[in-house]
Every structure is written in C-alpha cells, then in structure tokens.
mmCIF file of N, CA and C in Angstrom:
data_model
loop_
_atom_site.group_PDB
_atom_site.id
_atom_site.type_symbol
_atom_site.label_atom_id
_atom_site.label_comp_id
_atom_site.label_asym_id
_atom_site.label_seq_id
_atom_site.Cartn_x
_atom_site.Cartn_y
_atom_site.Cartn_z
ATOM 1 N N UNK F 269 -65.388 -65.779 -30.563
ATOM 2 C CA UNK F 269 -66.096 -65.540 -31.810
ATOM 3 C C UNK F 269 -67.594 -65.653 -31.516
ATOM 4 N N UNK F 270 -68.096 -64.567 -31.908
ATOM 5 C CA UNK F 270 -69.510 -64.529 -31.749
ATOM 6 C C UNK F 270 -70.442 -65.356 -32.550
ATOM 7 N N UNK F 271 -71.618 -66.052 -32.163
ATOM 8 C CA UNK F 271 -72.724 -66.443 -33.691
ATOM 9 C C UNK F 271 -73.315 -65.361 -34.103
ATOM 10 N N UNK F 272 -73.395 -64.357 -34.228
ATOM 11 C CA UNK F 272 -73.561 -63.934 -35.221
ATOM 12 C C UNK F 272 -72.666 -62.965 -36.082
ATOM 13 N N UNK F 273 -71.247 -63.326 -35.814
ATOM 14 C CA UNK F 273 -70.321 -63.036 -36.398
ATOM 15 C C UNK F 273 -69.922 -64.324 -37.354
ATOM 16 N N UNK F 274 -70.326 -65.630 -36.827
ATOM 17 C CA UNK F 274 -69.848 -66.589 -37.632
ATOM 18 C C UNK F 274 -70.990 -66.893 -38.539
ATOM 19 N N UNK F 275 -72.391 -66.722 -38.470
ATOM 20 C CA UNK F 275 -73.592 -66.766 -39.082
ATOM 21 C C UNK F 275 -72.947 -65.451 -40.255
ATOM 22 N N UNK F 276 -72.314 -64.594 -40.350
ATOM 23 C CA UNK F 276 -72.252 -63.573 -41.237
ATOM 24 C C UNK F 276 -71.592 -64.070 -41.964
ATOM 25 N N UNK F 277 -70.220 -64.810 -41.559
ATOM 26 C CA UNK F 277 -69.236 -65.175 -42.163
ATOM 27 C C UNK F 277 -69.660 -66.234 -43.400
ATOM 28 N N UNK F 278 -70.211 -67.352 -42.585
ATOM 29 C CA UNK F 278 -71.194 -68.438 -43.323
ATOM 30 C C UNK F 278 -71.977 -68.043 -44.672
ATOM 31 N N UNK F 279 -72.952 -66.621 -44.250
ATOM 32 C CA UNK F 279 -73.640 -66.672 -45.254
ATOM 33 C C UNK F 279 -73.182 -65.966 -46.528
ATOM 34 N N UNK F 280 -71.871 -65.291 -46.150
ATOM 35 C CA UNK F 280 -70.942 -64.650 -47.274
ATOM 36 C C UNK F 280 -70.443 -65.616 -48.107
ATOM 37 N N UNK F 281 -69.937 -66.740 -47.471
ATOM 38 C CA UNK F 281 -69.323 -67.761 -48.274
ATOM 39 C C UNK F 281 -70.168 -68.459 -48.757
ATOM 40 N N UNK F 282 -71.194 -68.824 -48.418
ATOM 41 C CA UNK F 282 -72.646 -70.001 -49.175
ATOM 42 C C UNK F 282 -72.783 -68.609 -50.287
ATOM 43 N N UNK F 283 -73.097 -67.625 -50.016
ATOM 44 C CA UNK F 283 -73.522 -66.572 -51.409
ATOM 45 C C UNK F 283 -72.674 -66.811 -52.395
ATOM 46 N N UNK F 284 -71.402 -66.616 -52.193
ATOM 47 C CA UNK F 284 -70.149 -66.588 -53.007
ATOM 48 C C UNK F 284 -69.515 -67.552 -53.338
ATOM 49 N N UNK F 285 -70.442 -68.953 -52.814
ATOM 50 C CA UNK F 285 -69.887 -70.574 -52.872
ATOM 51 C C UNK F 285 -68.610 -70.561 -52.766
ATOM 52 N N UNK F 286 -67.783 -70.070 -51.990
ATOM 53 C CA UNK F 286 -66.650 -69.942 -51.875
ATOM 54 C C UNK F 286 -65.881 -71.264 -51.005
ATOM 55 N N UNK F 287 -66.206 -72.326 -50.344
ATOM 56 C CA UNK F 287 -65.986 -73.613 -49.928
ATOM 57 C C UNK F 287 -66.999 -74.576 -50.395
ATOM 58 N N UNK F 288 -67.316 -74.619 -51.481
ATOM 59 C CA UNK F 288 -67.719 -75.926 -51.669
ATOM 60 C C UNK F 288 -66.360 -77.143 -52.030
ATOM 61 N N UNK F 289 -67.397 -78.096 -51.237
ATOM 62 C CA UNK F 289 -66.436 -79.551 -51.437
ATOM 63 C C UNK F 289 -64.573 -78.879 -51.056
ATOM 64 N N UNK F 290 -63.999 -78.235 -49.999
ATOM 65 C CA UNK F 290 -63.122 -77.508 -49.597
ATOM 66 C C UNK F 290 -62.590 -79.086 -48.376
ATOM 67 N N UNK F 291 -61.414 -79.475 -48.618
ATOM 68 C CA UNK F 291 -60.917 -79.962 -47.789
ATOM 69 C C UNK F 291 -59.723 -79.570 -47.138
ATOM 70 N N UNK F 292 -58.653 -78.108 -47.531
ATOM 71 C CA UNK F 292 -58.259 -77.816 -46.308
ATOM 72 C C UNK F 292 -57.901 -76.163 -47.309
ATOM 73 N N UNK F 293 -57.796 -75.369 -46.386
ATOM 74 C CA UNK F 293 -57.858 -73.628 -47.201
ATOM 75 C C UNK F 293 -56.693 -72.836 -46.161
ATOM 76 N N UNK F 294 -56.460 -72.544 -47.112
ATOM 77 C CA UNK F 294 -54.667 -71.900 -47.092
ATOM 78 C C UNK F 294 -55.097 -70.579 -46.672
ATOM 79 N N UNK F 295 -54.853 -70.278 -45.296
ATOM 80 C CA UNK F 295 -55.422 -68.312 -45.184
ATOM 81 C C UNK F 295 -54.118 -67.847 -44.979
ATOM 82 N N UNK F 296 -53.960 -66.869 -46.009
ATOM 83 C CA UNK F 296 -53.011 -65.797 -45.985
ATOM 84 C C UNK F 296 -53.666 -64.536 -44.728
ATOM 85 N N UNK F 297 -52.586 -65.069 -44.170
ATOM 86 C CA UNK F 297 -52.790 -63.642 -42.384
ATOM 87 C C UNK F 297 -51.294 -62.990 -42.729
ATOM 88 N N UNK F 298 -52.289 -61.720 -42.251
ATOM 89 C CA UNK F 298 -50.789 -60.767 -42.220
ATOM 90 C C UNK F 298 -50.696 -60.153 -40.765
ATOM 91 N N UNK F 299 -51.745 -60.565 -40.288
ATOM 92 C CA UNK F 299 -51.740 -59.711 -38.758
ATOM 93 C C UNK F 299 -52.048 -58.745 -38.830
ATOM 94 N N UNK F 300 -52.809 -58.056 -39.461
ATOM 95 C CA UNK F 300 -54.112 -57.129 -39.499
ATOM 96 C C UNK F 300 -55.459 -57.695 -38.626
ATOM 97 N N UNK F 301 -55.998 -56.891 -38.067
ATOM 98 C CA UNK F 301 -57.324 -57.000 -38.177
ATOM 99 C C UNK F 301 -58.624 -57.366 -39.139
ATOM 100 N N UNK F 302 -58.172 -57.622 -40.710
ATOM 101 C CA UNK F 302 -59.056 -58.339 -41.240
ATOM 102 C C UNK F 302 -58.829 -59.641 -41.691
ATOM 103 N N UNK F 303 -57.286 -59.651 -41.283
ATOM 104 C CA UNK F 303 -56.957 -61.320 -41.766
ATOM 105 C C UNK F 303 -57.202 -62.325 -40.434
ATOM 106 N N UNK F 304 -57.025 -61.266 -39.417
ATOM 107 C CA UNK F 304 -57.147 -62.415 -38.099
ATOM 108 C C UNK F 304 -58.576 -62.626 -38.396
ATOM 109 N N UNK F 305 -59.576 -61.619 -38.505
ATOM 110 C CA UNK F 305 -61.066 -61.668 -38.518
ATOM 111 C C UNK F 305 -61.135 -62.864 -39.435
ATOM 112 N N UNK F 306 -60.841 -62.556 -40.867
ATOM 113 C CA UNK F 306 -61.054 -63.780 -41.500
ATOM 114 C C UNK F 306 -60.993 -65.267 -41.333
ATOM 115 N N UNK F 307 -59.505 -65.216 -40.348
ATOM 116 C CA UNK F 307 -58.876 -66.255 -39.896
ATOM 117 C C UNK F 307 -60.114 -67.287 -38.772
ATOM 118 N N UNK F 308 -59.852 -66.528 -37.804
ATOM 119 C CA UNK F 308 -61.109 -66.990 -37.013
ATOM 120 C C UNK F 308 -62.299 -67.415 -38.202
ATOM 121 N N UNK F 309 -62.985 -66.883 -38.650
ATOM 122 C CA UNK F 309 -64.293 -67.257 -39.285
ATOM 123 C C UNK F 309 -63.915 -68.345 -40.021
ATOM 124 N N UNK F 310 -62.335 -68.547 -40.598
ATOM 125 C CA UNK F 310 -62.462 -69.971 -41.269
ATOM 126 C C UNK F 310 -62.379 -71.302 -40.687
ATOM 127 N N UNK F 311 -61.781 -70.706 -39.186
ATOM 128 C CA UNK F 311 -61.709 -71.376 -38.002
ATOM 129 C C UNK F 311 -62.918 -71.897 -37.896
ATOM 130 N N UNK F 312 -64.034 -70.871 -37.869
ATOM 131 C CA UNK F 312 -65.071 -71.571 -37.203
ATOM 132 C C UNK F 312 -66.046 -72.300 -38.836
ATOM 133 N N UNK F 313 -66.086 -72.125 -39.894
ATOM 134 C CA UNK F 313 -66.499 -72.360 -40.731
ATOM 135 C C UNK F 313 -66.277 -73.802 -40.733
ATOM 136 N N UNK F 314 -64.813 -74.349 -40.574
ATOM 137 C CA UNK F 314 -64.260 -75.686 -40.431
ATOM 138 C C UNK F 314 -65.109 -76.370 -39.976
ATOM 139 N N UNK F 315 -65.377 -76.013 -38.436
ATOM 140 C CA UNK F 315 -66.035 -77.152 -37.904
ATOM 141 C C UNK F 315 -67.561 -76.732 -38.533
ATOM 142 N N UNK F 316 -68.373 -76.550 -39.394
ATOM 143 C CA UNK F 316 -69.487 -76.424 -40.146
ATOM 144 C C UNK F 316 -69.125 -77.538 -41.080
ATOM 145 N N UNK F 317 -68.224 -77.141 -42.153
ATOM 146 C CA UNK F 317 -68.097 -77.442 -43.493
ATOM 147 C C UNK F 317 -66.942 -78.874 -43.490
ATOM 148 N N UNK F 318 -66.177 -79.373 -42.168
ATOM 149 C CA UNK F 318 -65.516 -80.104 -41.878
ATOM 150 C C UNK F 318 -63.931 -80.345 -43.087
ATOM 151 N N UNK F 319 -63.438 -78.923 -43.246
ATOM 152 C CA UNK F 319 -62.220 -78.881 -43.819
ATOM 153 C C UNK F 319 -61.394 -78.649 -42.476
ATOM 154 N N UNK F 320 -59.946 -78.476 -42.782
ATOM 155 C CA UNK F 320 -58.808 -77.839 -42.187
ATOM 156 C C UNK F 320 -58.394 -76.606 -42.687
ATOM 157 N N UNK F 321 -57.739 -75.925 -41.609
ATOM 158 C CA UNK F 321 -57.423 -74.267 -41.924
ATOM 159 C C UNK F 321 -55.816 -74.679 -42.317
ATOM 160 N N UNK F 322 -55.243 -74.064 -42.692
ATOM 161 C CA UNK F 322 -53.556 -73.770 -42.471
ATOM 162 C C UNK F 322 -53.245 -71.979 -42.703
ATOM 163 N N UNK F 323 -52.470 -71.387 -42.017
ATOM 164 C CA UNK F 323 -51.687 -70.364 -41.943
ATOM 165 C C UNK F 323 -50.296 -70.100 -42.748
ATOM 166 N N UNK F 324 -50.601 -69.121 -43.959
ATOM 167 C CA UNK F 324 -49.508 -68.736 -44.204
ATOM 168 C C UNK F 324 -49.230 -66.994 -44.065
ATOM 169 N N UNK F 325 -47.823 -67.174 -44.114
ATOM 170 C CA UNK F 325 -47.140 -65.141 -44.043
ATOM 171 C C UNK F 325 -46.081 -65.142 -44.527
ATOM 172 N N UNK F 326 -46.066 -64.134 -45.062
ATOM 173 C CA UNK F 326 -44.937 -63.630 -45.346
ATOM 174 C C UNK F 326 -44.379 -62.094 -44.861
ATOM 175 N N UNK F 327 -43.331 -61.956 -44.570
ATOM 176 C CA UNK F 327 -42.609 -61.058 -44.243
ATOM 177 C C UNK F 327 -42.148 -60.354 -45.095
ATOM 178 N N UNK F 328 -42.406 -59.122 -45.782
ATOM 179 C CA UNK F 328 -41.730 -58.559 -47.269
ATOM 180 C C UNK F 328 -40.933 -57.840 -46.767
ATOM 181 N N UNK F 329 -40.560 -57.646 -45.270
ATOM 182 C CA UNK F 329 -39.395 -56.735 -44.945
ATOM 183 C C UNK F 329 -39.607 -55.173 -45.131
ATOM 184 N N UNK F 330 -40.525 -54.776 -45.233
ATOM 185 C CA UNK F 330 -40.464 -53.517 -45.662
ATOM 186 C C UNK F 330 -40.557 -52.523 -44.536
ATOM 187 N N UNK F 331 -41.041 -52.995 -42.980
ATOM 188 C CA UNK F 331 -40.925 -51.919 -42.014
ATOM 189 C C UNK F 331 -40.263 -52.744 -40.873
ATOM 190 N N UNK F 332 -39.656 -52.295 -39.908
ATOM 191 C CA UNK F 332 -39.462 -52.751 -38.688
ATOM 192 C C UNK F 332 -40.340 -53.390 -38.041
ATOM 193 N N UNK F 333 -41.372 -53.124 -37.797
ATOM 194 C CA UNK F 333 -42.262 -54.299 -36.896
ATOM 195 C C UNK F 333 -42.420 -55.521 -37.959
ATOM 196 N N UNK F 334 -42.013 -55.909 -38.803
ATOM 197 C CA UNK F 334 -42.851 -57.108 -39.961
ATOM 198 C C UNK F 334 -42.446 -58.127 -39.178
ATOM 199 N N UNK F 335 -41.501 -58.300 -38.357
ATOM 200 C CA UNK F 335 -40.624 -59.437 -37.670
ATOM 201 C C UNK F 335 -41.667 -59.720 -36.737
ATOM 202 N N UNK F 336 -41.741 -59.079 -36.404
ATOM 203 C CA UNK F 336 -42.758 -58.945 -34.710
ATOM 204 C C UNK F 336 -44.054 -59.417 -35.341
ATOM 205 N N UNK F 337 -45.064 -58.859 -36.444
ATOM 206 C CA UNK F 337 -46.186 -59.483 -37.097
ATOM 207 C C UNK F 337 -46.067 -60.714 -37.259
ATOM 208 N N UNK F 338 -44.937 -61.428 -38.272
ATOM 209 C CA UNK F 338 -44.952 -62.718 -38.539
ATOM 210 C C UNK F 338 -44.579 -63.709 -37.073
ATOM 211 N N UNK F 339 -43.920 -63.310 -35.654
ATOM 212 C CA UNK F 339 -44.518 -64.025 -34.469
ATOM 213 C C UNK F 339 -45.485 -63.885 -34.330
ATOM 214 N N UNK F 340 -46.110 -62.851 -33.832
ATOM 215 C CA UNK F 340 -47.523 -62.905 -33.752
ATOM 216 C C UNK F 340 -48.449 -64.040 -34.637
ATOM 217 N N UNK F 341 -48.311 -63.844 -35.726
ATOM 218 C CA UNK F 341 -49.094 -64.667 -37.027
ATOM 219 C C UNK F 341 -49.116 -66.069 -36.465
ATOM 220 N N UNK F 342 -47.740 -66.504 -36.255
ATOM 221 C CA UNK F 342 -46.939 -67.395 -35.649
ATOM 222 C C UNK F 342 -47.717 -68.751 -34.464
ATOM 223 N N UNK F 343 -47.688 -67.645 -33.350
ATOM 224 C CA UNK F 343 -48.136 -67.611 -32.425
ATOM 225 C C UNK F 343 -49.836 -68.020 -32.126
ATOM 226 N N UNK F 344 -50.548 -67.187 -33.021
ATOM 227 C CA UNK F 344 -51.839 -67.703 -32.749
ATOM 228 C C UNK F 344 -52.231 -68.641 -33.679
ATOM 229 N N UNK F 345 -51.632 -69.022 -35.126
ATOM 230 C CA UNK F 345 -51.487 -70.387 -35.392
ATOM 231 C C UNK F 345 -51.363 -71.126 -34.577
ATOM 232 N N UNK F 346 -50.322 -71.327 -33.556
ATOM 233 C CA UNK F 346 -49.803 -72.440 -32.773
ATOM 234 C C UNK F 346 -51.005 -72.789 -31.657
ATOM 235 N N UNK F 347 -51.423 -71.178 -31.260
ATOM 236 C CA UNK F 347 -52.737 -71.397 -30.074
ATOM 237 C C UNK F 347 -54.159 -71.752 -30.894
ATOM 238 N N UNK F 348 -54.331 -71.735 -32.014
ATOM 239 C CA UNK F 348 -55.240 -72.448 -32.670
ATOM 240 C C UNK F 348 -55.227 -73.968 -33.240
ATOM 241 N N UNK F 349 -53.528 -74.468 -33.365
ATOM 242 C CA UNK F 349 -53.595 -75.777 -33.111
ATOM 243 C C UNK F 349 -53.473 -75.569 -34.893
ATOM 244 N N UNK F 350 -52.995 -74.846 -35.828
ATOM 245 C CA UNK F 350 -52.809 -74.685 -37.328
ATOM 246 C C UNK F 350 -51.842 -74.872 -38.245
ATOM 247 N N UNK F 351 -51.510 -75.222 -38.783
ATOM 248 C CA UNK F 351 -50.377 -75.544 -39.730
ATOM 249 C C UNK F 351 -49.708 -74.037 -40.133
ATOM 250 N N UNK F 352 -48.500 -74.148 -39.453
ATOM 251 C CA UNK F 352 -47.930 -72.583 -40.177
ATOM 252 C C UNK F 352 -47.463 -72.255 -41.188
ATOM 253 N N UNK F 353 -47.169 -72.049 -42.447
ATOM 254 C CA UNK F 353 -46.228 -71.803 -43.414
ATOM 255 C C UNK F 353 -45.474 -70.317 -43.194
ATOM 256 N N UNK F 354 -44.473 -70.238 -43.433
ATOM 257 C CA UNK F 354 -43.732 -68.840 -43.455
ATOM 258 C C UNK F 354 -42.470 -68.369 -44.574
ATOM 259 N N UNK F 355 -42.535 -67.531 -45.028
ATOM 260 C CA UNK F 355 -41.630 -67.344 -45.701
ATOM 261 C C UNK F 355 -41.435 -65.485 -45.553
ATOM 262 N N UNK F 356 -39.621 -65.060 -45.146
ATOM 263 C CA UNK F 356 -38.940 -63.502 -44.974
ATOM 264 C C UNK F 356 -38.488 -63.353 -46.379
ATOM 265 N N UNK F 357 -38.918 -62.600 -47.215
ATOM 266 C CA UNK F 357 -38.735 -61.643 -48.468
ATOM 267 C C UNK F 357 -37.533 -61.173 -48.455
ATOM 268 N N UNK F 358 -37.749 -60.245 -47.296
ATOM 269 C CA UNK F 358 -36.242 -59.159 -46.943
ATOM 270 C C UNK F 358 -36.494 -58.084 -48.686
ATOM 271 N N UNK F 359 -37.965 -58.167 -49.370
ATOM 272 C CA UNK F 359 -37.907 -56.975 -50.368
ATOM 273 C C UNK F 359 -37.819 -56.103 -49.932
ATOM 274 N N UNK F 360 -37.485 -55.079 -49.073
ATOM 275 C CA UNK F 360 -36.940 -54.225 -48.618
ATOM 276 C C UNK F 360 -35.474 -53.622 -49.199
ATOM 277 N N UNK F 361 -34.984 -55.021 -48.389
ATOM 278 C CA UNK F 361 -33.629 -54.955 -48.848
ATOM 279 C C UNK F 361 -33.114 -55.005 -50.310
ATOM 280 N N UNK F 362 -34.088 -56.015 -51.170
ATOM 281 C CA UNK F 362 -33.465 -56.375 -52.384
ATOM 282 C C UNK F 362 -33.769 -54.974 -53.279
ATOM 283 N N UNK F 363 -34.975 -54.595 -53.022
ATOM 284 C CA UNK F 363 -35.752 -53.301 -53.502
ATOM 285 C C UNK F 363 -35.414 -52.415 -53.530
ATOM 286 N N UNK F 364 -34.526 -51.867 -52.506
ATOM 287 C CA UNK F 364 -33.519 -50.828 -52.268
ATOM 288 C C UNK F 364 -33.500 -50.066 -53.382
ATOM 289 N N UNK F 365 -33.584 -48.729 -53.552
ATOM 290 C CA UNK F 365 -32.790 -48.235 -54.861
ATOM 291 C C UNK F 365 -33.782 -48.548 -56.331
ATOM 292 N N UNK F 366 -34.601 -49.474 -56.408
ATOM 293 C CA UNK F 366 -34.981 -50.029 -57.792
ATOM 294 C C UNK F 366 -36.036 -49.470 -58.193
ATOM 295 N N UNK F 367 -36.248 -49.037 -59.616
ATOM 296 C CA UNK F 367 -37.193 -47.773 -60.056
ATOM 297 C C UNK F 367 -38.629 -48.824 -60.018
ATOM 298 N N UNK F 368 -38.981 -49.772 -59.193
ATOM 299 C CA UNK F 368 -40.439 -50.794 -59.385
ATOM 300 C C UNK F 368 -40.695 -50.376 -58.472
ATOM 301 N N UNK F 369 -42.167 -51.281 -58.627
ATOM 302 C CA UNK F 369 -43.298 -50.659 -57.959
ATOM 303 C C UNK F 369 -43.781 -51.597 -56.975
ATOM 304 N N UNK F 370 -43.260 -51.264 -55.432
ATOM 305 C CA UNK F 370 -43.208 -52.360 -54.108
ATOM 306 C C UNK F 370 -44.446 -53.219 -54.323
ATOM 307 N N UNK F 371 -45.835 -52.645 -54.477
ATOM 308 C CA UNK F 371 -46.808 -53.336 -53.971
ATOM 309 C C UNK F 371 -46.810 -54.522 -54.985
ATOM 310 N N UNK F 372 -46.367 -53.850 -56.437
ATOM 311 C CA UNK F 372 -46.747 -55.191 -57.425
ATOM 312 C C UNK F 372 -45.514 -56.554 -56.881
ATOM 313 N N UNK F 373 -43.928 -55.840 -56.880
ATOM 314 C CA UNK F 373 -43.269 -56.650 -56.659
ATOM 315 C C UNK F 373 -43.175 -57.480 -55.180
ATOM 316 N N UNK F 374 -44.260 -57.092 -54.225
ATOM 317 C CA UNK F 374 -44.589 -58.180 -53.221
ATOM 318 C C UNK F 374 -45.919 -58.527 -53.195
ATOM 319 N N UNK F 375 -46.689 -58.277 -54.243
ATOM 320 C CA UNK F 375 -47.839 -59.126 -54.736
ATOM 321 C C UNK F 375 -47.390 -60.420 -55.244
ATOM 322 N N UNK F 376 -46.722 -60.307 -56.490
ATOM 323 C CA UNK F 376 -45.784 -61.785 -57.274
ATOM 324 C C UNK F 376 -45.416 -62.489 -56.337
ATOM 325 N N UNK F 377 -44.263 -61.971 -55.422
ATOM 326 C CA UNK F 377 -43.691 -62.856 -54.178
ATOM 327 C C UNK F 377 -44.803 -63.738 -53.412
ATOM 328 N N UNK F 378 -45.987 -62.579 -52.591
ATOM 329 C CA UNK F 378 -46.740 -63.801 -51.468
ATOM 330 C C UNK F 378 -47.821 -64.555 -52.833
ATOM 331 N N UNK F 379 -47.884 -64.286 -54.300
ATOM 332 C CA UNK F 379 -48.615 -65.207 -54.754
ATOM 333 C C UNK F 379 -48.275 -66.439 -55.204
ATOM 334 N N UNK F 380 -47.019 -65.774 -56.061
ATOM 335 C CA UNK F 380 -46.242 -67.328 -55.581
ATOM 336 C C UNK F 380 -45.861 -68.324 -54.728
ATOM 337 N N UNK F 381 -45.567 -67.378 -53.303
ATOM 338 C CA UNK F 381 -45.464 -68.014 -52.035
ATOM 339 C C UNK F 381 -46.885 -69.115 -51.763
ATOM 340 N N UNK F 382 -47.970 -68.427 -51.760
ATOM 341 C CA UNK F 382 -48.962 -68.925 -51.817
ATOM 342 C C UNK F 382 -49.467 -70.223 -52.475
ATOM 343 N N UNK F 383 -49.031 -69.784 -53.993
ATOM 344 C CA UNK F 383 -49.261 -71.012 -54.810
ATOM 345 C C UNK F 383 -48.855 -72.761 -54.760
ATOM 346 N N UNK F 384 -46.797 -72.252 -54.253
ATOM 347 C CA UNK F 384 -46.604 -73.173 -53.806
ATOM 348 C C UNK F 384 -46.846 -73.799 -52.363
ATOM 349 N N UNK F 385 -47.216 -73.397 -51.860
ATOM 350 C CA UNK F 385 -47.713 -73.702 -50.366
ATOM 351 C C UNK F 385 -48.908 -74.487 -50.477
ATOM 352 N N UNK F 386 -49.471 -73.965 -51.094
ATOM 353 C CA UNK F 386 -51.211 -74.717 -51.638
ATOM 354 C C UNK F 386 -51.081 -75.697 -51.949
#
C-alpha cells in the first residue's frame, strides 16, 4: 500500500467523518477490486485511527466462481491477521424460477447478514 494511496484514503474519510471515535469496522469484501482496495485502506487507516478491521462475505450463489471468491476473501483475511465472518446464501438456488428481483433480494440478505455480524 502506497502513502499516497493511504493519504487519499484518510482524507476521504476525515471529509466524510466517516471513523470518528470507530473502535472496530465491519468491511464487507466481495473480492473485487474495490473492496480489497477499500479493505487495505481500512487496514492501514487502523493503525492511524487505532480501531480493528473485521472481514465479512457472503456468497449469494449466483455464479460458479462465488465459492472460489469467498476463499480468496478468506484467505487474505487470514494473511492480514482479521476476523472473518462468512455466510453461503445458495440465492441462486432458492431464487430459481421466482418472478423477484436478484439484486434487491441479495441486498436484504448481506444487509442483514451484516447487521447481525456488527
């Protein structure tokens, strides 16, 4: 992680007071490229602002690789030394067939997931 990748990160969150008085912050990673990005920066924000990170994912089942993402997710939690949370949906499966609308019905899921995890 670069400084002035973590100087960017910093001054987004002091703008947006987004950790004040923060003693430990729940990052939802999906194994994208902007959640790891994020991930790291809260990584490094920590040792600034002296909270803890934790890692959560969820798996909504909806393509073949999601299995393989949530190791991954997994994985660099563990090499960052992070608290993992995880939870498999399998909405895919339950979804099958049903006239709703995926994104809302695995929005509800990881927010709830989320909520209680928090």
């Amino acid at each position: 992680m670069t400084d002035k990748f973590l100087k960017k990160v910093k001054r987004t969150a002091d703008a947006c007071n987004m950790l004040p008085g923060a003693r430990k912050v729940l990052a939802a990673v999906s194994g994208g490229p902007d959640s790891v990005a994020m991930l790291y920066g809260l990584c490094g924000l920590a040792e600034v602002y002296g909270f803890t990170v934790a890692v959560a994912h969820v798996d909504h089942g909806f393509r073949p690789e999601s299995a393989e993402e949530a190791v991954f997710v997994r994985e660099m939690a563990v090499r960052l030394g992070l608290d993992f949370r995880f939870i498999e949906a399998r909405l895919g499966e339950r979804l099958a067939g049903l006239p709703v609308n995926r994104q809302d019905e695995s929005r509800k899921v990881r927010y709830a997931f989320l909520e209680r995890t928090a």
